[in-house]
Coordinates of C-alpha atoms in Angstrom, one line a residue:
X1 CA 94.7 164.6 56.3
X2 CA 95.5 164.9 59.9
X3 CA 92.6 162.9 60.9
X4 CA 92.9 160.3 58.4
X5 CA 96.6 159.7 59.9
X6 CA 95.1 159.8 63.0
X7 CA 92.7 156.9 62.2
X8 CA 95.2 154.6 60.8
X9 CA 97.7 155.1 63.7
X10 CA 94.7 153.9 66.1
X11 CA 93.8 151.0 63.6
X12 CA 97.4 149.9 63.9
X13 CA 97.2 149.9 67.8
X14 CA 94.2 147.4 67.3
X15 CA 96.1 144.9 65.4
X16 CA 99.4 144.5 68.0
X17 CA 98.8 141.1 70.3
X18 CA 98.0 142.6 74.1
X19 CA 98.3 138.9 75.7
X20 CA 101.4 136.3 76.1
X21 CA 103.1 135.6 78.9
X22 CA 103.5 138.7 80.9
X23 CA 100.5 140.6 78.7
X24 CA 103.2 142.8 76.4
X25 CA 101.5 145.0 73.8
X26 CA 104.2 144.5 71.5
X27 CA 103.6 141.6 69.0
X28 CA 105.9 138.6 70.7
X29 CA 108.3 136.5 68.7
X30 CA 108.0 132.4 68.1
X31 CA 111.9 132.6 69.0
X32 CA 111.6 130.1 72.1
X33 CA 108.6 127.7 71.0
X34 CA 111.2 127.5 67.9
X35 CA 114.1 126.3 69.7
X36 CA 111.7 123.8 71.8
X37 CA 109.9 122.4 68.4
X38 CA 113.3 121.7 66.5
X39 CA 114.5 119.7 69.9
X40 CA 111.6 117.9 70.1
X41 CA 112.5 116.5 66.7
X42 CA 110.4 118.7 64.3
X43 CA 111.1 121.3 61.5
X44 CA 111.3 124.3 62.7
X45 CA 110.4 126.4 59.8
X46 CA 106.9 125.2 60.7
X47 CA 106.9 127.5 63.5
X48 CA 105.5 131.3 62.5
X49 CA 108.5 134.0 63.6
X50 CA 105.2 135.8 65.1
X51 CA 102.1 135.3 67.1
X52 CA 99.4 134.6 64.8
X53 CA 95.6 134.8 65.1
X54 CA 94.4 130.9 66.8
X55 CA 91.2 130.2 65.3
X56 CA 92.4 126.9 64.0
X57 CA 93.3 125.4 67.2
X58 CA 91.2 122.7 68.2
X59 CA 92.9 121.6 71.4
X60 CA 95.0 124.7 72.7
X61 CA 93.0 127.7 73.5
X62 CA 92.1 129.6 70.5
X63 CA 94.1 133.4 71.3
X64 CA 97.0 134.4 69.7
X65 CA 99.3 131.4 69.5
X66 CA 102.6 130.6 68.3
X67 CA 101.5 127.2 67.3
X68 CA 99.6 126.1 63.4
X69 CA 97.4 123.2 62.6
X70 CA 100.2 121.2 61.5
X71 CA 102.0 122.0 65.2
X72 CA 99.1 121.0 67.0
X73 CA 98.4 117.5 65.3
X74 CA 102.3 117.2 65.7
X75 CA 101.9 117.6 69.7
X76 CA 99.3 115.5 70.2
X77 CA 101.1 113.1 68.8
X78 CA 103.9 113.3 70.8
X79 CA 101.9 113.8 73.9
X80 CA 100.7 110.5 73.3
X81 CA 103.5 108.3 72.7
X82 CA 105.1 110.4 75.6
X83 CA 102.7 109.5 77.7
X84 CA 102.5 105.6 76.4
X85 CA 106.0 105.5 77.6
X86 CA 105.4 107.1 80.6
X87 CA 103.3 104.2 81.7
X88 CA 105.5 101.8 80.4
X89 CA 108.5 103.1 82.6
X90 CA 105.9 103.2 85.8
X91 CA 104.7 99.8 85.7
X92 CA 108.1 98.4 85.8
X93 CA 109.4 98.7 89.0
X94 CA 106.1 97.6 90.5
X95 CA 106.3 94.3 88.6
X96 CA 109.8 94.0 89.1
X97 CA 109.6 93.9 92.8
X98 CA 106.7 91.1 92.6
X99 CA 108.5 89.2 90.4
X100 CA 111.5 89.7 92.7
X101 CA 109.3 88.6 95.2
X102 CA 107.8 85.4 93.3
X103 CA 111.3 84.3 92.6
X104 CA 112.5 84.7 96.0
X105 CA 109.5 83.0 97.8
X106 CA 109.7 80.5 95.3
X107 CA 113.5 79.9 95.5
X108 CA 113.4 79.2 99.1
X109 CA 110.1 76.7 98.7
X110 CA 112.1 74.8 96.0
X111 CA 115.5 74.8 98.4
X112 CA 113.1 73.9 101.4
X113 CA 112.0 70.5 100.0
X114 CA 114.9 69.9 98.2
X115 CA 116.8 70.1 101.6
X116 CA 114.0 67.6 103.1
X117 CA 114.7 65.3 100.8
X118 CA 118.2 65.2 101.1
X119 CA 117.8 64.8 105.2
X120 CA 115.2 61.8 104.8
X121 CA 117.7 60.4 102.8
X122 CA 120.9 60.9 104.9
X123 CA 119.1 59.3 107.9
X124 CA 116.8 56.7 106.3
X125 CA 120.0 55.0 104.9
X126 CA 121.5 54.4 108.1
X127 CA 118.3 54.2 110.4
X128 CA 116.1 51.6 108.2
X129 CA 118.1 50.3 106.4
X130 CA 116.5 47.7 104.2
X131 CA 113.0 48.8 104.2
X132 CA 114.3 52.7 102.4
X133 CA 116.9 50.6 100.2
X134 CA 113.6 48.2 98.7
X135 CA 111.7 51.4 98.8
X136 CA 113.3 54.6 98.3
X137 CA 110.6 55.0 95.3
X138 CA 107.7 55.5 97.7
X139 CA 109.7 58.3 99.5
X140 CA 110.8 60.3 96.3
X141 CA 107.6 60.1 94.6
X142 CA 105.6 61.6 97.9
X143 CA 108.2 64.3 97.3
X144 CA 107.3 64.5 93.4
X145 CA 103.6 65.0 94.3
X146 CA 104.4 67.7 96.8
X147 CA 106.3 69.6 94.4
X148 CA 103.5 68.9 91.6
X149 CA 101.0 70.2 93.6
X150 CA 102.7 73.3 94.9
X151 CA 103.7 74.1 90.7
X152 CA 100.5 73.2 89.1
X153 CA 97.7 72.4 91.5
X154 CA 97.0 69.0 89.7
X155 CA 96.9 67.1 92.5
X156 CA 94.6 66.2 95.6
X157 CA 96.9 66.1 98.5
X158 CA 95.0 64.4 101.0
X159 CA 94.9 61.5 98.3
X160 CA 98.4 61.7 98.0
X161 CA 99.0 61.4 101.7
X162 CA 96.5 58.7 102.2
X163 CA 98.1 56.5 99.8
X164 CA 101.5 56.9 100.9
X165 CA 100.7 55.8 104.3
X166 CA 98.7 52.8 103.2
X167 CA 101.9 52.0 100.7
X168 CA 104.0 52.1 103.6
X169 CA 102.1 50.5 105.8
X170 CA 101.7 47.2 103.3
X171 CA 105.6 47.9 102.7
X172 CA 106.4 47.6 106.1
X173 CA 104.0 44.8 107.0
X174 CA 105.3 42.6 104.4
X175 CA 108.7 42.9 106.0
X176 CA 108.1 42.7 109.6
X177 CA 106.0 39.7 109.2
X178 CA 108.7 38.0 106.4
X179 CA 106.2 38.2 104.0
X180 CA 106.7 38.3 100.2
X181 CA 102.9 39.1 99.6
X182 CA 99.2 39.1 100.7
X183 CA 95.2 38.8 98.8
X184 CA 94.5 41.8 97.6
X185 CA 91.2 40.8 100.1
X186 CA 93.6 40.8 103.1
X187 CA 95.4 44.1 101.5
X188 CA 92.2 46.2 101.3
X189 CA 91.0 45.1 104.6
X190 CA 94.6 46.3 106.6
X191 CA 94.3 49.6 104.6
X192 CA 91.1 50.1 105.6
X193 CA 92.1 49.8 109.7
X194 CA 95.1 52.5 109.3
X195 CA 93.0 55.2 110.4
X196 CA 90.4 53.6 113.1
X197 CA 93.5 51.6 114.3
X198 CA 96.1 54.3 114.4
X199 CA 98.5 52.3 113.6
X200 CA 101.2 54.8 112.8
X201 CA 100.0 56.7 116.1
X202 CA 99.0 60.2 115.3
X203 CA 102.0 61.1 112.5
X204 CA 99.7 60.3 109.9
X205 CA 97.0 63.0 111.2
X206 CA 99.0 65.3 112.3
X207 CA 101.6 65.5 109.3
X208 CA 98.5 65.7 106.7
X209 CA 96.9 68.5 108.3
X210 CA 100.6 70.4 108.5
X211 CA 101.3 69.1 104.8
X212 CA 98.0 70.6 103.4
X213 CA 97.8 73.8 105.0
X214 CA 101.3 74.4 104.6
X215 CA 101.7 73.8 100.6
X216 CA 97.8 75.4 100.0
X217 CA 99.1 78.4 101.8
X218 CA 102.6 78.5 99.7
X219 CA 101.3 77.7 96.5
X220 CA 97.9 80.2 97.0
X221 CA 100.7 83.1 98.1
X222 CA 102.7 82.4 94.9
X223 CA 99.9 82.9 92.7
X224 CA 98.9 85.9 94.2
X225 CA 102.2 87.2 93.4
X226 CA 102.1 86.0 90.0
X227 CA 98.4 87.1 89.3
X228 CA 99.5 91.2 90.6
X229 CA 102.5 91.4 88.2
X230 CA 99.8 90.0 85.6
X231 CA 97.2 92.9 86.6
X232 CA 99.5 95.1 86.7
X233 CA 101.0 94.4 83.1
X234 CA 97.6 94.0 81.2
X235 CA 95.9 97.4 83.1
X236 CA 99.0 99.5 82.1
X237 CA 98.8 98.1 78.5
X238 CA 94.8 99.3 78.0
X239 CA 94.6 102.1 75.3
X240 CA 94.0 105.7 77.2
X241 CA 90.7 107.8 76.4
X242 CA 92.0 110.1 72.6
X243 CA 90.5 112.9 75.1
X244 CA 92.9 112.0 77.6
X245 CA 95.5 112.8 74.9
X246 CA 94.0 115.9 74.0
X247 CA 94.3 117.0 77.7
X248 CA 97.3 115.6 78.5
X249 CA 98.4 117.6 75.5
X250 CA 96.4 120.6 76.8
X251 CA 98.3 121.0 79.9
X252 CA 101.6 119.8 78.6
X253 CA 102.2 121.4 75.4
X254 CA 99.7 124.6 74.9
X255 CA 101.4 126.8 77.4
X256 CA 104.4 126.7 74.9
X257 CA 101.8 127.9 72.0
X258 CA 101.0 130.4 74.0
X259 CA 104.1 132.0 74.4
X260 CA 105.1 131.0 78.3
X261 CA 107.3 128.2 78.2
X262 CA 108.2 128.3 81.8
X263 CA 104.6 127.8 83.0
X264 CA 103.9 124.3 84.1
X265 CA 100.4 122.8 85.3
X266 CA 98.9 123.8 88.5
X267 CA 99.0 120.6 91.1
X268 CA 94.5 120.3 91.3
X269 CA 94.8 120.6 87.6
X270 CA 97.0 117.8 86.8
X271 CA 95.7 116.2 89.4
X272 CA 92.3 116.4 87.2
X273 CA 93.6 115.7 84.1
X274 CA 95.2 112.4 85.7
X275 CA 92.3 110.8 87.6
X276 CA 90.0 111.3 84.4
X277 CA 92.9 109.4 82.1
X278 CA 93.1 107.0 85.0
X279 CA 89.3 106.8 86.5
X280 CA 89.1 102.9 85.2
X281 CA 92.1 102.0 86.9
X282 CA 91.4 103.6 90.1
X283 CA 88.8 101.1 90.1
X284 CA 90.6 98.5 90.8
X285 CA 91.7 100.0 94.2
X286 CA 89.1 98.2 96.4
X287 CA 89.4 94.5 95.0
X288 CA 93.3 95.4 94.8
X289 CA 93.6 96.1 98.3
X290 CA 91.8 93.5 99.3
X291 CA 94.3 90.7 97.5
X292 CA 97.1 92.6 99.3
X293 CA 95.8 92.7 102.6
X294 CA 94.6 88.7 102.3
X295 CA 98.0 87.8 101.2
X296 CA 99.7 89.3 104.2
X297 CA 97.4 87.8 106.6
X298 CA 98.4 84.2 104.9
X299 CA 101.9 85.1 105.2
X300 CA 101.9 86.1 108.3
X301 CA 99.0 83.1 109.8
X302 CA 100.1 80.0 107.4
X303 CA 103.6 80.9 106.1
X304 CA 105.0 81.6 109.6
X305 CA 106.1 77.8 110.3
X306 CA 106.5 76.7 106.7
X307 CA 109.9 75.8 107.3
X308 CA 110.1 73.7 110.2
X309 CA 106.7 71.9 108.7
X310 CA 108.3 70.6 105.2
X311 CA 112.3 70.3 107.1
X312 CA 110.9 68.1 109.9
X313 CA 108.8 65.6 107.1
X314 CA 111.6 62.8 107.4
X315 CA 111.3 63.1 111.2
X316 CA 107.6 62.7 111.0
X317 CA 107.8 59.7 109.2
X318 CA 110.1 57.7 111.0
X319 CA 108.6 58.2 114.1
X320 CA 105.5 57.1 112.7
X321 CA 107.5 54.2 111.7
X322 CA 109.3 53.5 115.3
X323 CA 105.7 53.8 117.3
X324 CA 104.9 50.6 114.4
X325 CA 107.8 49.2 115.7
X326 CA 107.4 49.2 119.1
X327 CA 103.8 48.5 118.8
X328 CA 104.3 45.5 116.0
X329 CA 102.5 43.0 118.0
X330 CA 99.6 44.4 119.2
X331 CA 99.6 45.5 115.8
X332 CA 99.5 42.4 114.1
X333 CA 96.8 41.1 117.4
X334 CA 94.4 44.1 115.9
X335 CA 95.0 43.2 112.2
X336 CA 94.5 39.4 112.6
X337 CA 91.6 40.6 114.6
X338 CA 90.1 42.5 112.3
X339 CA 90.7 40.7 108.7
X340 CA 91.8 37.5 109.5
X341 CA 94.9 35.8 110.4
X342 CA 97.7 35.0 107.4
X343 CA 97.8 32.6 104.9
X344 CA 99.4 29.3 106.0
X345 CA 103.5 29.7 106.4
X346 CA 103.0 33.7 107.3
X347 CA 105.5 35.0 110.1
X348 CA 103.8 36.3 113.3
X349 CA 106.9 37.2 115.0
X350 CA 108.3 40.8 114.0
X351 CA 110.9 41.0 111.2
X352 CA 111.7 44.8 112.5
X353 CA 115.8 43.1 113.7
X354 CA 115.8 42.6 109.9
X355 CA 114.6 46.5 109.0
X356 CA 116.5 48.9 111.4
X357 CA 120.4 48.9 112.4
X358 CA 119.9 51.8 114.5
X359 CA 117.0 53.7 116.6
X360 CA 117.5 57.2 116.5
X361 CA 115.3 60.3 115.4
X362 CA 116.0 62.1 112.5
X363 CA 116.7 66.2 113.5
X364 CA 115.8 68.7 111.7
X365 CA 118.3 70.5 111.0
X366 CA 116.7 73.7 110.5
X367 CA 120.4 75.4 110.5
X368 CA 118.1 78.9 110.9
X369 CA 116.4 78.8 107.8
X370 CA 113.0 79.7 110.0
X371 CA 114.7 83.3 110.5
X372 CA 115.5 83.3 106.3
X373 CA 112.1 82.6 105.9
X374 CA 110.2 84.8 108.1
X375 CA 112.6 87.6 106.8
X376 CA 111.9 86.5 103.5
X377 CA 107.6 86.7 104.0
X378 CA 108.1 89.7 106.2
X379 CA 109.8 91.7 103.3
X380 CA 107.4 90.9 101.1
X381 CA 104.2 91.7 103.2
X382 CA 106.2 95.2 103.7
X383 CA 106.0 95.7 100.0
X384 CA 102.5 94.4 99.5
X385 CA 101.5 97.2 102.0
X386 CA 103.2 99.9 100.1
X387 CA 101.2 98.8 96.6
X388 CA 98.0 98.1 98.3
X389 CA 96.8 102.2 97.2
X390 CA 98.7 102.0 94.0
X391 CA 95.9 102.7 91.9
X392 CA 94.6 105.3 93.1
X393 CA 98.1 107.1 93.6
X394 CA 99.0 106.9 90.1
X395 CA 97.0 110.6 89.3
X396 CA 99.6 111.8 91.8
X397 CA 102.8 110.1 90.9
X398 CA 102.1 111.4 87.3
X399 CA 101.9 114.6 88.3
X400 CA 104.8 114.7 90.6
X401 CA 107.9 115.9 88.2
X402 CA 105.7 118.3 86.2
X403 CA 103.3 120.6 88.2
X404 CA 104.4 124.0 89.9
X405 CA 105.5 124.2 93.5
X406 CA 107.0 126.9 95.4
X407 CA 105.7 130.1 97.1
X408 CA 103.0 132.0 94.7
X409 CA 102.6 128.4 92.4
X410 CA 99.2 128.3 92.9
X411 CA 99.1 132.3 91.4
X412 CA 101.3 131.6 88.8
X413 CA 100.9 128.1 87.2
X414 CA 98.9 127.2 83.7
X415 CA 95.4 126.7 85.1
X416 CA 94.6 125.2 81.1
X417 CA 94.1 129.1 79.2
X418 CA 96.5 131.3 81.2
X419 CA 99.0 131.7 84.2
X420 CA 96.2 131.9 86.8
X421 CA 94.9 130.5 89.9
X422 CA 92.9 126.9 89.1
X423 CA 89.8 127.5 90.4
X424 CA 87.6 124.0 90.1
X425 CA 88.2 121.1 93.2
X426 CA 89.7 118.3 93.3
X427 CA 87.3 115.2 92.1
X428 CA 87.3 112.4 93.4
X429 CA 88.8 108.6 92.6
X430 CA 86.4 105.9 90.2
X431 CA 84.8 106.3 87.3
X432 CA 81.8 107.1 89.0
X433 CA 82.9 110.8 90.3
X434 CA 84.2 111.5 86.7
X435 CA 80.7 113.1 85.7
X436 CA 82.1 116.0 87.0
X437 CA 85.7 116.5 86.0
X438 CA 86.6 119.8 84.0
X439 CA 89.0 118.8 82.2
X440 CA 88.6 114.8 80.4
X441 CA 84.7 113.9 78.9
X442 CA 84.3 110.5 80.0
X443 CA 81.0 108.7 79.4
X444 CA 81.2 107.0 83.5
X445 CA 77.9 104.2 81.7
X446 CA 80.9 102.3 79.7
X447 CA 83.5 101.3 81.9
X448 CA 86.3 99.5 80.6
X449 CA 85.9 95.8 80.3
X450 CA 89.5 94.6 79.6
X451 CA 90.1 96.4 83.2
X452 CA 86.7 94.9 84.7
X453 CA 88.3 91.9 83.9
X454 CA 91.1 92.6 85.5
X455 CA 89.0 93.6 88.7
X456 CA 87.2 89.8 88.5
X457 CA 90.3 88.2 88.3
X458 CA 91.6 90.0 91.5
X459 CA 88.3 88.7 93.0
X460 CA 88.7 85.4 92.1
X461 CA 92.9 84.9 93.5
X462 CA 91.4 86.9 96.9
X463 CA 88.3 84.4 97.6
X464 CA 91.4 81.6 96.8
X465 CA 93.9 82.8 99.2
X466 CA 91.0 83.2 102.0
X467 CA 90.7 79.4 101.1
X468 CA 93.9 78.8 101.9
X469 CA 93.6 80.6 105.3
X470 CA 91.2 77.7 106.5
X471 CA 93.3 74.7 104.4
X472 CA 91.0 74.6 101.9
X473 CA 92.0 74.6 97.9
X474 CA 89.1 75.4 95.8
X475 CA 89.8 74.6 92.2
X476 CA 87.7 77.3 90.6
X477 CA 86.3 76.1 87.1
X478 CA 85.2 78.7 84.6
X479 CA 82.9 77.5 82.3
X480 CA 82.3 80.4 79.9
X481 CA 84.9 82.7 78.3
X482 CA 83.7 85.5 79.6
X483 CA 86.6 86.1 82.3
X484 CA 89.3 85.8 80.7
X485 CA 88.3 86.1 76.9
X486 CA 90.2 84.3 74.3
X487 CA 93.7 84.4 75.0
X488 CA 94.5 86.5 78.0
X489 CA 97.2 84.3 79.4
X490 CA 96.5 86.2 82.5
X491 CA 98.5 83.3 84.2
X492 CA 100.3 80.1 83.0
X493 CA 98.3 77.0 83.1
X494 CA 101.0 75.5 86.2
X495 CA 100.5 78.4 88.2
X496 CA 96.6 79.2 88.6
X497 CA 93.5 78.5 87.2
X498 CA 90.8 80.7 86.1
X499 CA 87.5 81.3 87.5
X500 CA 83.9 82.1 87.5
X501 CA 82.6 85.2 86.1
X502 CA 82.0 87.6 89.3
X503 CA 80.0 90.6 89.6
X504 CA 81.7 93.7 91.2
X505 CA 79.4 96.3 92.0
X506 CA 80.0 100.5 92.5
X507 CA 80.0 101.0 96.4
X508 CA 80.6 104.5 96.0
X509 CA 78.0 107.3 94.5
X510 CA 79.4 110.3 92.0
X511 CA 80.1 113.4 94.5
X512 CA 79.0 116.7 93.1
X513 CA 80.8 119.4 93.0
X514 CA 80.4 123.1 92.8
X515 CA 82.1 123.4 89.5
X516 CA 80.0 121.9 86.6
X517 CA 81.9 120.8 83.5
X518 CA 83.7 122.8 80.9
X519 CA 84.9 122.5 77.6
X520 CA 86.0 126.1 76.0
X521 CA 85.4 128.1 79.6
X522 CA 87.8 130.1 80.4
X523 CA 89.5 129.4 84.1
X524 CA 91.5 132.8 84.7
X525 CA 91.2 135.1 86.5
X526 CA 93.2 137.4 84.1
X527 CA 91.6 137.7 81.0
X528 CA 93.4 136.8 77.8
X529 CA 91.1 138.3 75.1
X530 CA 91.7 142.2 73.6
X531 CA 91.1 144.7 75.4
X532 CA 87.5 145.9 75.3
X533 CA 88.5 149.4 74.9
X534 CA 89.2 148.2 71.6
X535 CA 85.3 148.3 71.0
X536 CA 85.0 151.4 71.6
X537 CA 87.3 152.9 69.8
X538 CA 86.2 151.1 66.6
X539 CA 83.1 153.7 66.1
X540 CA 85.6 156.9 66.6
X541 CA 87.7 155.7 63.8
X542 CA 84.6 155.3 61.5
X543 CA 83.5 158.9 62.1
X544 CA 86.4 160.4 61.6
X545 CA 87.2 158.3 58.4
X546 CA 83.6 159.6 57.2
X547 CA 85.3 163.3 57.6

């Protein structure tokens, strides 16, 4: 009888839980998981008032847990609409500050030529009198095309230029020679001479070549500007890996289950976790970077005198219009020269006493809007530098608030089974060096192609704004829908246009590391299992039930 009351007493001491937090051997209460369900918003007579046996886990670690089936599934929900938020609340001050930067940049390219305007029209009034009254037109609509080009790209400056000067020319050749009209003959043949004559001087030249790299430059920055905020919104909006969730969950959530609420992740493991959720993403680091670092050379090479270029327009063209003056007979000697002299009761004689009241430049009035400007550009370059590694930062910003620090954290933090040491490295950025993370499968031969597109699309406003850096606006055309797909709307129709389909390859191989991966290894270095003395006590208590 003695024995027999032996042998149950040693059965009994089989059956209490040896692991949890602090590895008690008494059988540990669901008291705190409990209080942390019900405030999470669950029932809380879900949760077992003891430890039970965690077979049925399929994401937590299967010891003694705290947590059932129906816990589980209710986590990983939560984990993921947790962590869909998450992302929501991170992208937005990043695309706040570039739309606070579009507007800005924009603002002050909208005042700058609406402040032109206004000075061509305060001094043309008084300084050339008839000719601007007869044909104010001409001057508002070369303003019109400006600010058509620099909102929707749909038009060829140089054109526009060209045209304007011949316009003027005829304008002002009519009047100076008291003419009502000439053949269309005669007309073609003076438009012709404006460039091999000079016959504005070198205003004509010089203001085209300011005009064009000037508003390529602006309008090529403020796409870029509009095309990151884009990026940024679309990336942040592509569905996560469902085993990202389950390890997001893992790290989060299962050191509750297991009875030690206080643990939180160790930094490499986070850190882990994170760049496998995010290995797609971090791909867009190189392509990114580059679009950052083109736009602050533009702003700092072809925005740097964008003021005092579109401000100084009215004084560009009426000097153009004084050196005509003074030069109005030789002029007409080169003209009559070169397509004939005018029809029968023309004027030679110069009708200029008729166009101007005054002679005197036009200022420019810059009223320090140069230092506005360059503080405006320089701001923004400042914060295109500090999102240039964004990408590849976000593992680490998502970490941030929820790993353990402090002395003895790296002893003492959830390692993914227990309070332990993590032991594996960190990997590396890409989806390439994800063949060897631990902790998130991820099949590295199917990349994302909403984010590839993403990465194209970066390509394509880069190769753009290194255009601009030599004057030159290449309208890209993209003949498939390959790009963009149906319906991206990756950027309004006024604001950029889309563009071939690019091929970015992988620079960088898969690093290998020393720890292959895992999916139910156990990590600490304190095991979590029963004892193994339990083993062999089992055959003791069979003997002596056989007495």
């Amino acid at each position: 009888m003695d024995l027999f009351i032996l042998a149950l007493l040693v059965l009994c001491s089989l059956t209490v839980p040896t692991f949890g937090d602090k590895g008690s051997s008494k059988a540990r209460t669901c008291s705190d998981i409990q209080q942390f369900y019900g405030a999470k918003g669950f029932k809380q007579n879900v949760v077992p008032q003891f430890e039970i046996s965690g077979e049925h886990l399929r994401i937590c670690p299967q010891g003694y847990t705290c947590c059932t089936s129906e816990m589980e599934g209710e986590l990983a929900t939560l984990t993921r609409r947790e962590t869909e938020g998450l992302l929501r609340e991170f992208k937005r001050p990043l695309q706040s500050s570039l739309l606070h930067s579009y507007r800005t940049f924009d603002g002050y390219m909208v005042d700058l030529m609406n402040r032109s305007m206004i000075i061509l029209e305060d001094t043309f009034i008084s300084t050339w009198g008839i000719l601007y009254a007869r044909n104010s037109m001409l001057f508002q609509e070369l303003y019109q095309d400006l600010r058509d080009y620099y909102q929707s790209g749909n038009v060829n400056l140089e054109e526009v230029l060209t045209e304007f000067w011949t316009k003027l020319l005829e304008k002002v050749f009519y009047q100076a020679n008291k003419l009502s009209s000439v053949g269309e003959d005669y007309q073609e043949c003076v438009s012709k001479k404006i460039e091999t004559l000079r016959l504005f001087g070198e205003a004509p030249h010089k203001m085209t070549t300011q005009v064009t790299r000037t508003f390529v430059a602006a309008r090529a920055f403020l796409q870029g500007l509009h095309i990151s905020r884009e990026v940024v919104g679309k990336v942040l909006q592509v569905p996560l890996n469902p085993k990202c969730f389950k390890a997001i969950m893992r790290m989060t959530y299962c050191p509750h289950c297991r009875g030690m609420p206080t643990a939180k992740p160790c930094a490499n493991y986070c850190t882990n976790v994170m760049k496998g959720c995010f290995a797609n993403q971090a791909d867009l680091h190189t392509e990114w970077s580059h679009l950052a670092d083109t736009m602050i050379e533009v702003g700092e090479h072809r925005l740097d005198d964008m003021d005092s270029v579109i401000l100084s327009l009215p004084n560009q063209i009426s000097e153009a219009l004084f050196t005509m003056e003074d030069n109005m007979a030789s002029i007409n000697s080169k003209l009559f020269q070169a397509c004939g002299s005018l029809s029968k009761g023309g004027a030679t004689g110069s009708g200029f006493d008729d166009i101007t009241t005054r002679k005197s430049a036009v200022t420019d009035s810059l009223g320090g809007s140069n230092n506005k400007l360059a503080n405006s550009v320089t701001d923004i370059n400042i914060k295109l530098r500090e999102m240039r590694p964004y990408w590849i930062s976000l593992p680490k910003l998502l970490c941030s608030d929820r790993v353990a620090s402090g002395t003895g954290a790296e002893d003492k933090c959830w390692n993914g089974m227990s309070r332990a040491r993590y032991l594996p490295e960190v990997i590396g950025d890409g989806l390439a060096n994800q063949i060897n993370n631990p902790e998130v499968e991820i099949d590295i031969t199917k990349p994302d192609m909403k984010i590839r597109q993403q990465i194209m699309q970066l390509k394509i406003m880069t190769n753009k704004l290194k255009n601009a850096l030599n004057g030159r606006d290449v309208d890209f055309q993209d003949n498939s829908d390959d790009v963009s797909g149906s319906g991206s709307g990756l950027c309004s129709d006024e604001l950029c246009s889309r563009g071939p389909r690019l091929i970015v390859p992988v620079t960088e191989r898969p690093m290998v590391y020393a720890y292959p991966p895992r999916n139910k290894e156990v990590r600490s270095s304190v095991s979590q299992s029963l004892p193994s003395i339990s083993i062999l006590l089992l055959p003791l208590v069979i003997l002596l039930l056989q007495r």
